[in-house]
Short mmCIF file of C-alpha atoms in Angstrom, two decimals:
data_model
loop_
_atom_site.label_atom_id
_atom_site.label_comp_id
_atom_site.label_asym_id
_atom_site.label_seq_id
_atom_site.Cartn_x
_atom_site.Cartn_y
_atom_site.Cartn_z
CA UNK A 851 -1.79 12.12 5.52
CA UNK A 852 1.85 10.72 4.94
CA UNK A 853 2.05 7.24 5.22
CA UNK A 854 5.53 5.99 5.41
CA UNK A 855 7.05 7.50 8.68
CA UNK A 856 10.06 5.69 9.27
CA UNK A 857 10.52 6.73 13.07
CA UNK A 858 13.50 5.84 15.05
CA UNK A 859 13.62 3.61 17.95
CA UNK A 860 16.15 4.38 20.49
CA UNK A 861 16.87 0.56 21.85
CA UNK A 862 19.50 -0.62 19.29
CA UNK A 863 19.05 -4.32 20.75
CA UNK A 864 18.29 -7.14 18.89
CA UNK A 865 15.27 -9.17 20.25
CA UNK A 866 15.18 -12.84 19.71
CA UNK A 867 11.58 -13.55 18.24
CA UNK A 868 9.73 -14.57 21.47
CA UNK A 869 11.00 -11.29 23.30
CA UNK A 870 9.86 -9.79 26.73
CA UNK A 871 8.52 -7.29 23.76
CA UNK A 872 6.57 -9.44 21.92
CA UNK A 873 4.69 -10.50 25.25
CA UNK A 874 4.37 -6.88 26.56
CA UNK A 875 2.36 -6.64 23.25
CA UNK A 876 0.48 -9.66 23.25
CA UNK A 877 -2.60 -8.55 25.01
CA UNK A 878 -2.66 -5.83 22.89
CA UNK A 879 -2.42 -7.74 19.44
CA UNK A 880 -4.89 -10.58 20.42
CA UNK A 881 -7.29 -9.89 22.91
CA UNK A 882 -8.43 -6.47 21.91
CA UNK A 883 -11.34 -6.92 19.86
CA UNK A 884 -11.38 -3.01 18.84
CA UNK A 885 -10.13 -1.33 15.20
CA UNK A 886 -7.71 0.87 15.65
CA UNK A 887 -4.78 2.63 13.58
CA UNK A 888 -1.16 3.90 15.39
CA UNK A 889 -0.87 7.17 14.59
CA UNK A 890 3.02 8.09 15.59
CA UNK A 891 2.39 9.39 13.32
CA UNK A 892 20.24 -7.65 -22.73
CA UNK A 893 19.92 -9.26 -26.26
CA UNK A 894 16.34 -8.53 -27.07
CA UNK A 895 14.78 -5.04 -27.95
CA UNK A 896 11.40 -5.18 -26.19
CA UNK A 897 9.14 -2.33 -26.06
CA UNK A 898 8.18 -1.55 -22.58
CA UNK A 899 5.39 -1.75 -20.66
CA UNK A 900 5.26 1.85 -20.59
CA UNK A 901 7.41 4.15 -23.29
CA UNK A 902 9.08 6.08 -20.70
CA UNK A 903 13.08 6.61 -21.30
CA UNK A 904 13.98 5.77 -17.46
CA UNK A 905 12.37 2.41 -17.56
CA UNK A 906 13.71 -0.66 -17.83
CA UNK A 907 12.67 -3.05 -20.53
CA UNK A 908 10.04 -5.82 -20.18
CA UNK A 909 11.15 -9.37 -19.66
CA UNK A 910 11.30 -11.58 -23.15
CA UNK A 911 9.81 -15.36 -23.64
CA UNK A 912 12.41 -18.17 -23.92
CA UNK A 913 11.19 -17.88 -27.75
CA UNK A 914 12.16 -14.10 -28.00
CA UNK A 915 8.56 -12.83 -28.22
CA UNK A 916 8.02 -9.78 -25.88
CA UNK A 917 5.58 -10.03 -23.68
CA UNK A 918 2.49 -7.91 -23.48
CA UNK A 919 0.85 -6.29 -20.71
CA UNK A 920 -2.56 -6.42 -21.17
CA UNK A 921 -3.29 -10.36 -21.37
CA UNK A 922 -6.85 -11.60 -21.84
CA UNK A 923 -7.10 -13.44 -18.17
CA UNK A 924 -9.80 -16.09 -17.75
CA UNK A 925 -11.90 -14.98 -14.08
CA UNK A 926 -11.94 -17.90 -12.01
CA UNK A 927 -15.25 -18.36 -9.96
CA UNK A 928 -14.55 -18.62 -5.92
CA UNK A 929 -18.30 -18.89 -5.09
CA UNK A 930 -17.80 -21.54 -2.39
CA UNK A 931 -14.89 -19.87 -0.99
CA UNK A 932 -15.52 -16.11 -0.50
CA UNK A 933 -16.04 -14.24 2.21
CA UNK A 934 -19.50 -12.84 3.01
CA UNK A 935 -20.76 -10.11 1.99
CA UNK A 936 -22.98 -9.58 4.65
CA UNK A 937 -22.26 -7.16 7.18
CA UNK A 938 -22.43 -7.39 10.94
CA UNK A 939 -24.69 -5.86 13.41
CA UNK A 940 -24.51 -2.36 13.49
CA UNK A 941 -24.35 -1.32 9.94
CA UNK A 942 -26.55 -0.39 7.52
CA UNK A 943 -27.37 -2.85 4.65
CA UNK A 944 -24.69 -1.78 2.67
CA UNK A 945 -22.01 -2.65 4.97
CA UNK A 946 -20.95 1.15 5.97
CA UNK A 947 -22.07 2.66 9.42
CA UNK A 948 -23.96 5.35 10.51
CA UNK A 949 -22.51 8.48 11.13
CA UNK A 950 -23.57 8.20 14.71
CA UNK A 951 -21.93 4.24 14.54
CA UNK A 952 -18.75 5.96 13.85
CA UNK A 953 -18.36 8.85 15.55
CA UNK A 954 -18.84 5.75 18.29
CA UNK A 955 -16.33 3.72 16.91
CA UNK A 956 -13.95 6.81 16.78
CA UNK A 957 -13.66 7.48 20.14
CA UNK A 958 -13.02 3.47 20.89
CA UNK A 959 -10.42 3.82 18.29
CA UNK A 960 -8.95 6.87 20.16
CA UNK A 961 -8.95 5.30 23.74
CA UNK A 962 -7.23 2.33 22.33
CA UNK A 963 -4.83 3.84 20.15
CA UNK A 964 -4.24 5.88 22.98
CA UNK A 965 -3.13 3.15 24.95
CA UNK A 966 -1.09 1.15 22.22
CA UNK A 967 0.55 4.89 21.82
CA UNK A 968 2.09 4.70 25.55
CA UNK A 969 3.11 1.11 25.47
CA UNK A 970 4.86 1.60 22.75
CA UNK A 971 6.47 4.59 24.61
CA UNK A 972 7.51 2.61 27.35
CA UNK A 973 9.79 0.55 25.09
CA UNK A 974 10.60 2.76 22.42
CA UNK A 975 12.54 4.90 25.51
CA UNK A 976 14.12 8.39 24.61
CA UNK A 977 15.81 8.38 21.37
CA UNK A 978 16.80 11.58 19.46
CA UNK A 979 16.48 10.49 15.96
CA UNK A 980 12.84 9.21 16.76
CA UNK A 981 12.14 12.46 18.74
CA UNK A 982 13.47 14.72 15.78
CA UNK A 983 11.74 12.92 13.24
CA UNK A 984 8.25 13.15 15.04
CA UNK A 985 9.70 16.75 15.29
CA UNK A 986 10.68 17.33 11.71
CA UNK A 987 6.76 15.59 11.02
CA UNK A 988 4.66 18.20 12.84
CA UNK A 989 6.35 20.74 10.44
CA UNK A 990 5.89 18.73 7.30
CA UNK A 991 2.13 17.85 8.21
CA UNK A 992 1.65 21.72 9.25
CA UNK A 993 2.85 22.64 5.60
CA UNK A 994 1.13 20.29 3.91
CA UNK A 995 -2.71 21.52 6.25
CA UNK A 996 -4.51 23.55 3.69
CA UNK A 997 -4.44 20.11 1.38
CA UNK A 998 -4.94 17.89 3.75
CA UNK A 999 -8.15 19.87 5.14
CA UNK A 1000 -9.63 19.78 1.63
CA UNK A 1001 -8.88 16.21 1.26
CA UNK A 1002 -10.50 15.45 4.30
CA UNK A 1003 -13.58 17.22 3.29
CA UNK A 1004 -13.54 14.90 0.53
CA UNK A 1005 -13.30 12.00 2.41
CA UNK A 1006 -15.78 12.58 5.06
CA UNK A 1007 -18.86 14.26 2.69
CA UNK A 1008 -18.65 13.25 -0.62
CA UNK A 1009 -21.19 11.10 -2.04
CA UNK A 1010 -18.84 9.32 -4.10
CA UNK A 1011 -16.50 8.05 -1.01
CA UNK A 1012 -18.05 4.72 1.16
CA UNK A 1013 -16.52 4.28 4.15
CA UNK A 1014 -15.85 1.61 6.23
CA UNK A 1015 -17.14 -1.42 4.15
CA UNK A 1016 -16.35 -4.62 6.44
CA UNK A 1017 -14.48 -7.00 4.08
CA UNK A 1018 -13.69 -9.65 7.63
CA UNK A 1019 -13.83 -10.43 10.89
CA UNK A 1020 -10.59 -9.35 12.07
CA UNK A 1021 -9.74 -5.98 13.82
CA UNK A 1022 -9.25 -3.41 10.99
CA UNK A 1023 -10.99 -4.94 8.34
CA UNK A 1024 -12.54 -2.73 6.28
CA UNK A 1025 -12.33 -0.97 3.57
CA UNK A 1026 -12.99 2.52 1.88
CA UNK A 1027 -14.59 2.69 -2.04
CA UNK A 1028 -14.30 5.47 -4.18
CA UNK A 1029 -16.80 5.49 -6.68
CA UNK A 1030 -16.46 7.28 -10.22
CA UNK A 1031 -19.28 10.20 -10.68
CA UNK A 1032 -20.09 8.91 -14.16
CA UNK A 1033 -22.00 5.73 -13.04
CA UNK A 1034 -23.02 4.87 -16.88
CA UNK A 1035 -20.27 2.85 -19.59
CA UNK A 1036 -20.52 -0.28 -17.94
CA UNK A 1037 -18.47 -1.97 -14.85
CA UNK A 1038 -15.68 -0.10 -13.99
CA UNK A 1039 -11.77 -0.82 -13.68
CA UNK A 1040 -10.76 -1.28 -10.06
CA UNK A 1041 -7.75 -0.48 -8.32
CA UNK A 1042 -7.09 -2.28 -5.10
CA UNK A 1043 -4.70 0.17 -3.25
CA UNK A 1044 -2.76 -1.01 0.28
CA UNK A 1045 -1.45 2.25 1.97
CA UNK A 1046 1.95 2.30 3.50
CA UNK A 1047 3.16 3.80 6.66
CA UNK A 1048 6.29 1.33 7.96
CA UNK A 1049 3.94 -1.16 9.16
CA UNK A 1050 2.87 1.03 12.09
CA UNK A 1051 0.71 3.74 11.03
CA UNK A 1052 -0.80 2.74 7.71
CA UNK A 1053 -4.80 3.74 7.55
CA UNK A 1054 -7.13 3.42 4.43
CA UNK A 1055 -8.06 7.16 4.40
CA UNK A 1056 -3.90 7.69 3.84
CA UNK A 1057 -5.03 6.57 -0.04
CA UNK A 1058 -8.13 9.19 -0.74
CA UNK A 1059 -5.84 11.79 -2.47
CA UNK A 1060 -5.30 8.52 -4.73
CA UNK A 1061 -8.74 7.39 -4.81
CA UNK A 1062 -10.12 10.92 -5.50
CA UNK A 1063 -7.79 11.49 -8.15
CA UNK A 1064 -8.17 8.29 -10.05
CA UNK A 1065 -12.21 7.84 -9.64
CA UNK A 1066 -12.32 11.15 -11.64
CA UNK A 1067 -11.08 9.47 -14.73
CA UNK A 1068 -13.63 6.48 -14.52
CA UNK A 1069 -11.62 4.25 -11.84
CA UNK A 1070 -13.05 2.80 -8.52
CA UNK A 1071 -10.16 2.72 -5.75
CA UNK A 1072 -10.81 0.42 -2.88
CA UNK A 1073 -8.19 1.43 -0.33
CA UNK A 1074 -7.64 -1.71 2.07
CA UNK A 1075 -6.88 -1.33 5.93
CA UNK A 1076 -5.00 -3.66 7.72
CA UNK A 1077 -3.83 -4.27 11.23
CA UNK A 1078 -0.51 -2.33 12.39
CA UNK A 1079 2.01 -2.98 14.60
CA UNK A 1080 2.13 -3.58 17.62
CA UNK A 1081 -1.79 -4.84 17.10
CA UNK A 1082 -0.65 -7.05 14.47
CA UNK A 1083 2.56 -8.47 12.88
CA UNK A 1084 3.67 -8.88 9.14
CA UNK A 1085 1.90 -12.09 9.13
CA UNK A 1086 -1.44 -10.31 10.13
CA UNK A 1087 -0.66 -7.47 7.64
CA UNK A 1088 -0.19 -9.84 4.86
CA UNK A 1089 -3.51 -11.97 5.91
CA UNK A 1090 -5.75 -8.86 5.86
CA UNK A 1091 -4.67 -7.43 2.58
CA UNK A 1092 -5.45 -10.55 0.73
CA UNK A 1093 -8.77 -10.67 2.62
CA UNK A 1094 -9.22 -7.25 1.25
CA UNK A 1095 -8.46 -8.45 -2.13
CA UNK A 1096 -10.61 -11.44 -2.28
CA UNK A 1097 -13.66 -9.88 -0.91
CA UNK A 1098 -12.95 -7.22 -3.97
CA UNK A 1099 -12.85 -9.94 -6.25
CA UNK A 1100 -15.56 -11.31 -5.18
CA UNK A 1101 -18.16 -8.46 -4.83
CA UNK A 1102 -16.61 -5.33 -6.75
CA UNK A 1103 -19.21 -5.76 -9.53
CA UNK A 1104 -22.01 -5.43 -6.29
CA UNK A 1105 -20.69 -2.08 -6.49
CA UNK A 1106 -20.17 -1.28 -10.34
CA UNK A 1107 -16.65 -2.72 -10.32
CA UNK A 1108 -15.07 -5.53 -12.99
CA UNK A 1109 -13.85 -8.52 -11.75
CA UNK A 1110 -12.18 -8.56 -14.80
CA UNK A 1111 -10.32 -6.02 -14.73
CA UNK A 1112 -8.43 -5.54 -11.09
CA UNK A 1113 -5.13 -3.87 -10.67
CA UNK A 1114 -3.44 -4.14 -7.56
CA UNK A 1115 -1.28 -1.17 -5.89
CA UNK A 1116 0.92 -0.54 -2.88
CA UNK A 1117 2.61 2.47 -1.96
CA UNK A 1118 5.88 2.07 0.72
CA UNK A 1119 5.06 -0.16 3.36
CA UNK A 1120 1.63 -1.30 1.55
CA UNK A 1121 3.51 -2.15 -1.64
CA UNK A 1122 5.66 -4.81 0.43
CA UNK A 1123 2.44 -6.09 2.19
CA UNK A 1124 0.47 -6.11 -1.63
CA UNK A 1125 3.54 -7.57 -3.14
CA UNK A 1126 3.81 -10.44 -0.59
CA UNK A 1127 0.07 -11.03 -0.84
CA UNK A 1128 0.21 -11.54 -4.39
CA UNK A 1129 2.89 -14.12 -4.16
CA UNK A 1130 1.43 -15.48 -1.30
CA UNK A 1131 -1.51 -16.36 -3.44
CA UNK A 1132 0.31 -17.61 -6.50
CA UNK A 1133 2.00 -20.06 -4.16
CA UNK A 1134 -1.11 -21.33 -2.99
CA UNK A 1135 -2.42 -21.99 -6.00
CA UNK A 1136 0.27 -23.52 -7.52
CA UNK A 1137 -0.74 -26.22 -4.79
CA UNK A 1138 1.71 -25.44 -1.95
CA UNK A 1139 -0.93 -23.56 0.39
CA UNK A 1140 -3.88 -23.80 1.93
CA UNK A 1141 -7.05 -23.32 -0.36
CA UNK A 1142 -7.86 -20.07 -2.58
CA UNK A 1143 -10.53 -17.30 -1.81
CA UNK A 1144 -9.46 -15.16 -5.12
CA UNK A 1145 -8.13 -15.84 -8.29
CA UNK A 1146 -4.52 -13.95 -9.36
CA UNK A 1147 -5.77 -14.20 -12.52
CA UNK A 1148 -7.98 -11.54 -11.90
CA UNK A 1149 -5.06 -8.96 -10.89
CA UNK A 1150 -4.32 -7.37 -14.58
CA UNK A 1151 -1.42 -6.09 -12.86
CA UNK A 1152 0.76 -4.70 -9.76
CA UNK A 1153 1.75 -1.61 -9.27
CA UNK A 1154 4.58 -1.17 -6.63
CA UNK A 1155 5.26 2.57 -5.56
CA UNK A 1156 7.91 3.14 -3.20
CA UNK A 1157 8.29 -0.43 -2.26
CA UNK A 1158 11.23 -2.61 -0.97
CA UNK A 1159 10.79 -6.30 -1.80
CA UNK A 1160 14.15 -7.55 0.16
CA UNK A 1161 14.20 -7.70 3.58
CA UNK A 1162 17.44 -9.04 4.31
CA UNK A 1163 18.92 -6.16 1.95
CA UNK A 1164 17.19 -3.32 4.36
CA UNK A 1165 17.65 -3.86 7.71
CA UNK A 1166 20.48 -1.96 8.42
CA UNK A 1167 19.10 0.60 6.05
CA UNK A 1168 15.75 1.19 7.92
CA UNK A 1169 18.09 0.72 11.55
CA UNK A 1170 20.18 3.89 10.12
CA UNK A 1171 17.07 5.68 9.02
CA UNK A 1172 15.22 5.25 12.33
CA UNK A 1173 13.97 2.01 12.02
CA UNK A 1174 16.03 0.31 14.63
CA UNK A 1175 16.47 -3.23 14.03
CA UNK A 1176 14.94 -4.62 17.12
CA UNK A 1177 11.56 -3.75 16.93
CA UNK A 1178 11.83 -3.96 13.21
CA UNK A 1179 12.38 -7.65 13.41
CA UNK A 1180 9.42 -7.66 16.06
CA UNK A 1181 7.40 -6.57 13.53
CA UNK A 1182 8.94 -9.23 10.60
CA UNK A 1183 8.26 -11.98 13.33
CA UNK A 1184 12.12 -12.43 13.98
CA UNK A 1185 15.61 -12.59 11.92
CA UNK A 1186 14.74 -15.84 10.29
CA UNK A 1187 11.26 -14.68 8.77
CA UNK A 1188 12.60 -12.15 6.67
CA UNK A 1189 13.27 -14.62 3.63
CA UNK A 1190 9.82 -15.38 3.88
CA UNK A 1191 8.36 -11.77 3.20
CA UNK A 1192 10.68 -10.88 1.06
CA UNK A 1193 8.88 -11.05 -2.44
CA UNK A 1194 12.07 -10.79 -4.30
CA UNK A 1195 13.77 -13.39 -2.71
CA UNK A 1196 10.72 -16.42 -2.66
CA UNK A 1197 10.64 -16.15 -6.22
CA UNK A 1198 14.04 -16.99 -6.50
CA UNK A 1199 13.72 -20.32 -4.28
CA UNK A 1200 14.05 -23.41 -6.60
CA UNK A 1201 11.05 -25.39 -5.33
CA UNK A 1202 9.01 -21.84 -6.76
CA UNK A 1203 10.22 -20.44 -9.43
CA UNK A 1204 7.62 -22.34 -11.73
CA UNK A 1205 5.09 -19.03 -10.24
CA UNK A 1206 7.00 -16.46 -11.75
CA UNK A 1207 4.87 -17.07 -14.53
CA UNK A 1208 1.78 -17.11 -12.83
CA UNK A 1209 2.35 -13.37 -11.52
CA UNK A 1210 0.38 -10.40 -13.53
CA UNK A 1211 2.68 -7.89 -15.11
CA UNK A 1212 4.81 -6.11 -12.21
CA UNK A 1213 5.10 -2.33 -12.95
CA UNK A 1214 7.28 -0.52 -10.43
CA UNK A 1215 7.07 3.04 -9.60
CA UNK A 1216 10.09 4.63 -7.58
CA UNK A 1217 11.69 8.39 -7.10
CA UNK A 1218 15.77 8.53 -7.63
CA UNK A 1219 15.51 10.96 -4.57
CA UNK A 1220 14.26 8.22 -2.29
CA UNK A 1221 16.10 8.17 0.95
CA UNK A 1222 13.24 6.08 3.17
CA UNK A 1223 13.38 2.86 0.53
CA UNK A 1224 16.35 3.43 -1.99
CA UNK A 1225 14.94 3.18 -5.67
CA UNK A 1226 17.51 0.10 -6.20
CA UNK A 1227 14.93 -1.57 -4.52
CA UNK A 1228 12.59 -1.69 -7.40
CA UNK A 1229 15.25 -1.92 -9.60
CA UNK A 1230 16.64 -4.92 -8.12
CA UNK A 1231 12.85 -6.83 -7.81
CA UNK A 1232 12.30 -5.86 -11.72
CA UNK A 1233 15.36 -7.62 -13.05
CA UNK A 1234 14.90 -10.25 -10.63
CA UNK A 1235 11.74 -11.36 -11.80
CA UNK A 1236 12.89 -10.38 -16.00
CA UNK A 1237 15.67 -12.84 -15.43
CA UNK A 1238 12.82 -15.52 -14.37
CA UNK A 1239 11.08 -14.81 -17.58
CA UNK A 1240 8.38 -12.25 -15.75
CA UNK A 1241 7.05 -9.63 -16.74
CA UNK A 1242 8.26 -6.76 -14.73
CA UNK A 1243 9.62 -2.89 -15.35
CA UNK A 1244 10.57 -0.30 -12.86
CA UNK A 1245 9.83 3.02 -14.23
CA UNK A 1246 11.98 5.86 -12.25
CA UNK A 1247 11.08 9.47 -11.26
CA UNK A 1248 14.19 11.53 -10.93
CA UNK A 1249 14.69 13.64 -8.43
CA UNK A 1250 11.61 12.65 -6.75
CA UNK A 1251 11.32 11.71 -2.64
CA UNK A 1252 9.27 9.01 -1.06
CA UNK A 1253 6.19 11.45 -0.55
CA UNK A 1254 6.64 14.00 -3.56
CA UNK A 1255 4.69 10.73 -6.08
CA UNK A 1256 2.15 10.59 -3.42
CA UNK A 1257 1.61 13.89 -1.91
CA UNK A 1258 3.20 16.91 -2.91
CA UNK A 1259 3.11 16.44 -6.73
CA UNK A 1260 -0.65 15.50 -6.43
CA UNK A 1261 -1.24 18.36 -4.20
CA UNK A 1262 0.09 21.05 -7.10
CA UNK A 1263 -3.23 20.29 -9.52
CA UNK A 1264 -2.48 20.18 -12.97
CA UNK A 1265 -1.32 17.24 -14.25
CA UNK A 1266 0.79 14.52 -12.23
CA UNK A 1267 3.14 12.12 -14.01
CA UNK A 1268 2.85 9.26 -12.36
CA UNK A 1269 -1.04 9.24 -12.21
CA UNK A 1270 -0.86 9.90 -15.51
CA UNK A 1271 1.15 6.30 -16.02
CA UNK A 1272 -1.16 4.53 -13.97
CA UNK A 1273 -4.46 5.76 -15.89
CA UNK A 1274 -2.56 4.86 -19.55
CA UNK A 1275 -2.33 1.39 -18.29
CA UNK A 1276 -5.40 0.90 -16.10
CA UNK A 1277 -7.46 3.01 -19.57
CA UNK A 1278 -5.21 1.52 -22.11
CA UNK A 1279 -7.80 0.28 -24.10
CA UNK A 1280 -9.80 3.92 -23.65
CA UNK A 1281 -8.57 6.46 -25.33
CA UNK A 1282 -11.09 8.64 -24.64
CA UNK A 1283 -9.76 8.64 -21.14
CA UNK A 1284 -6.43 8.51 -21.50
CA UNK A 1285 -6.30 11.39 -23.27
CA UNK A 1286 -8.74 13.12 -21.21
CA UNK A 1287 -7.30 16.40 -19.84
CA UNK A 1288 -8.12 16.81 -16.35
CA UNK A 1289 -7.57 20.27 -14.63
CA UNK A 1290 -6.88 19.67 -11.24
CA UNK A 1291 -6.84 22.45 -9.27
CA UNK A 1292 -3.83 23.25 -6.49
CA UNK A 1293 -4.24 22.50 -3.13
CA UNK A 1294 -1.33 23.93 -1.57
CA UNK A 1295 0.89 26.86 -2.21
CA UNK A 1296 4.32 26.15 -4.35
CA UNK A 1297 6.72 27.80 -1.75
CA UNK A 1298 4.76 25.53 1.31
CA UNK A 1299 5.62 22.29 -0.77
CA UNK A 1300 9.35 23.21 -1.22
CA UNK A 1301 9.59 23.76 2.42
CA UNK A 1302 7.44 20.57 3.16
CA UNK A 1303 9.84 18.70 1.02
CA UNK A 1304 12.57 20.30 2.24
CA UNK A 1305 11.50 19.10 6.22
CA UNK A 1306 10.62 15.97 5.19
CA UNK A 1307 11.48 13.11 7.73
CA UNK A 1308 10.56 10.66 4.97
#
C-alpha cells in the first residue's frame, strides 16, 4: 500500500498551537482506547560507505582517518528498564491474536477510523488539490492491485509473517515480524523498519513488500506501528517508534533476532519519525533526558529513505504539495516545535553537538525524481552531520519518485537496486548472501507501472 500520501487540505489558515482544531480532536487522540490507522488514504579521499558513484563521501576524523561503517558496538544491558514482554489478555502466548481476536479488532478499527475519517472531513472542507489527489490515488492503487493482492496474501497466510506483536500499552502499539525461512546459522540481523505515510496514514503492513523481500536473504524485518494523526501528534509518533525499538532490542533474540546487530530504517514520513527517535535517544543518554529503555549502541546503522530531516525548510513545500500548513503544524504541535523534530537542525545546537558522535553510521537513500520530499533533503542532513565529524552518506537514485524505491521497482522482480544496497551493508560480512542471486518474480505488468508512475499523487 503507498505510504506517503501527501493530501491537500483546503483551509490555508494558520492555527496557533492550542486551536479550536486541536480540541475538536482531543477526544479523539486521548480518550479512545481503540488501535486504529487513517486510511485517506573536501580535502580527504574517503571511500564511501557504499561504492556507488552518486554518493557522497563519508565524513573523516579530526586525525584524517576515514571512518568505517561497520564498528564493533558494545550491547548495553537494559534489563531493569525494558518493557514487558508479556502480552495482554486476549492473545495467545506469543503476543499475536487469534484470527477470530482480529477479525474483532478489525471491525473496531473500522468503526473508529470511520469516525476519525469524517471529523477530519469536517475541517479539512472542500479543497480541489486534496480531492484530485485522493482522485489521482484510486488510479495509482487500481494499477498497482494485482501486486498488492499478492502481497497481501503474503501478509495475511504466510507462516513466516507474525502479526500484531504488542510492543506497549498505547493505542497502535504493535508490531509485525518477518521471519527468515532458513531458521538455522545462528541469530539473525534485524531491521527495525518505521513506515511512512505523512503522519496520517502510516500502518505496519505498508512495510511487508520490504519485510518479504529482505527476510528472503536471511533478515528479520520488524515493521513498527505508531499512532497517526489526528489520534496522535509528532510527539506520540516519535514516543511509539522508540517503544518499538526498545522492545526489539530487548527481545529480538526471543525470536531468533541479534541484539547485536540492529539496523534501523524509515521510509518518508517514518524516516523523519526513526530519525528523530534515534536522536531523541542519543540525547538522553548523553544525560539530558529522562532514563534509557535501549541502547543506540545497538543500532549498527540508519537507513533514511525518502526522508526530510528539516522542518522549518518544508513547510511551504508540503503547503504547495497539499500539505497545507495549518493542519501540518497541528500535527508538529505548533510553529515553534518544528526545531525540535527536526533531526538536522538539533544536531547543530551547541549545547548537543558532542552526540553527533554517538549516532550509528547514517546512510541516506533518496530518488532525484522526488517531488513529495525533494532529495536535497538527504543531501542537506548528510553534509550536515559530515561537517560534525559523523558518519553519514546520501546515496541518490536518479530519476527515481518517492514510491518507485518502495513500490514499483520492487514490484518488477528481478533484482532491485536499492535492496540490493541495503542487504551489502546489513550482509557485509556474508558473502555468501550478498552475492546470493535472488529471482524475484514480477508482480505487476511493465506498462501498469509506467502508468502508475505516471498518476502518481506522490
Amino acid at each position: 500500500m503507498p505510504s506517503q500520501t501527501l493530501f491537500p487540505i483546503s483551509s490555508s489558515h494558520l492555527l496557533p498551537p492550542k486551536s479550536s482544531t486541536e480540541m475538536m480532536f482531543k477526544p479523539l487522540i486521548y480518550d479512545d482506547p481503540s488501535s486504529t490507522t487513517l486510511l485517506l488514504h573536501d580535502d580527504h579521499s574517503v571511500k564511501p560507505l557504499l561504492s556507488r558513484a552518486s554518493s557522497f563521501n563519508g565524513a573523516v576524523t579530526p586525525n584524517g582517518e576515514s571512518t568505517g561503517l561497520h564498528q564493533n558496538r558494545r550491547r548495553r544491558s537494559n534489563s531493569d528498564n525494558c518493557l514487558s514482554a508479556a502480552s495482554p489478555d486476549g492473545t495467545n502466548g506469543n503476543g499475536q491474536q487469534t484470527i477470530g481476536q482480529e477479525v474483532s479488532h478489525a471491525a473496531s478499527e473500522t468503526f473508529l477510523l470511520t469516525r476519525l475519517f469524517l471529523k477530519l472531513l469536517s475541517y479539512l472542507g472542500v479543497g480541489y488539490r486534496w480531492i484530485t489527489r485522493f482522485l489521482a490515488l484510486g488510479c495509482y492503487a487500481f494499477l498497482l492491485m494485482p501486486g498488492f493482492i499478492q502481497v497481501g496474501y503474503y501478509y495475511f497466510f504466510s507462516p513466516h509473517v507474525r502479526r500484531s506483536i504488542v510492543y506497549g500499552d498505547q493505542p497502535r502499539n504493535r508490531l509485525d515480524l518477518y521471519l527468515p525461512k532458513n531458521s538455522n546459522g545462528g541469530p539473525k540481523p534485524v531491521v527495525a523498519f518505521v513506515t511512512g505515510g505523512a503522519w496520517i496514514i502510516g500502518y505496519k503492513a505498508w512495510g511487508s513488500l520490504l519485510g518479504q523481500q529482505l527476510s528472503e536473504r536471511d533478515i528479520i524485518v520488524a515493521c513498527i506501528d505508531y499512532r497517526n494523526f489526528p489520534q496522535g501528534s509528532i510527539s506520540d509518533m516519535v514516543k511509539d517508534a522508540s517503544s518499538g525499538i526498545s522492545f526489539i532490542c530487548n527481545h529480538i533474540a526471543e525470536y531468533g533476532g541479534d541484539p547485536d546487530r540492529i539496523y534501523l530504517m524509515g521510509q518518508s514520513a517514518g524516516a523523519h519519525i526513526a530519525a528523530c527517535a534515534l536522536v531523541d535517544q542519543v540525547v538522553k543518554e548523553s544525560g539530558e533526558g529522562d532514563s534509557v529503555s535501549w541502547s543506540s549502541s545497538q543500532i549498527n546503522a540508519y537507513f533514511g529513505l525518502s526522508g526530510g530531516y528539516n522542518l522549518l525548510s518544508l513547510v511551504d513545500h508540503f503547503h504547495s504539495r497539499g500539505l497545507y500548513r495549518s493542519i501540518f503544524l497541528s500535527i508538529m504541535e505548533g510553529e515553534e516545535s518544528l526545531k525540535q523534530f527536526s533531526p538536522e537542525l538539533v544536531v547543530q545546537d551547541p549545547n548537543l553537538k558532542h552526540i553527533v558522535a554517538r549516532l550509528p553510521p547514517i546512510i541516506l537513500f533518496h530518488g532525484t525524481a522526488d517531488y513529495s520530499i525533494p532529495s536535497d533533503a538527504s543531501k542537506c542532513f548528510a553534509e550536515t552531520l559530515q561537517r560534525l565529524g559523523g558518519k553519514a552518506e546520501v546515496i541518490l537514485y536518479e530519476g527515481k519518485t518517492h514510491t518507485d524505491l518502495f513500490l514499483q521497482d520492487p514490484m518488477r522482480g528481478g533484482k532491485d537496486e536499492m535492496f540490493e544496497d541495503i542487504v551489502s551493508v546489513v550482509m557485509g560480512d556474508n558473502q555468501e548472501v550478498v552475492g546470493k542471486s535472488v529471482d524475484r518474480r514480477r508482480l505487476v505488468p511493465e506498462f501498469m507501472l509506467k502508468l502508475a508512475h505516471w498518476v502518481s499523487p506522490f
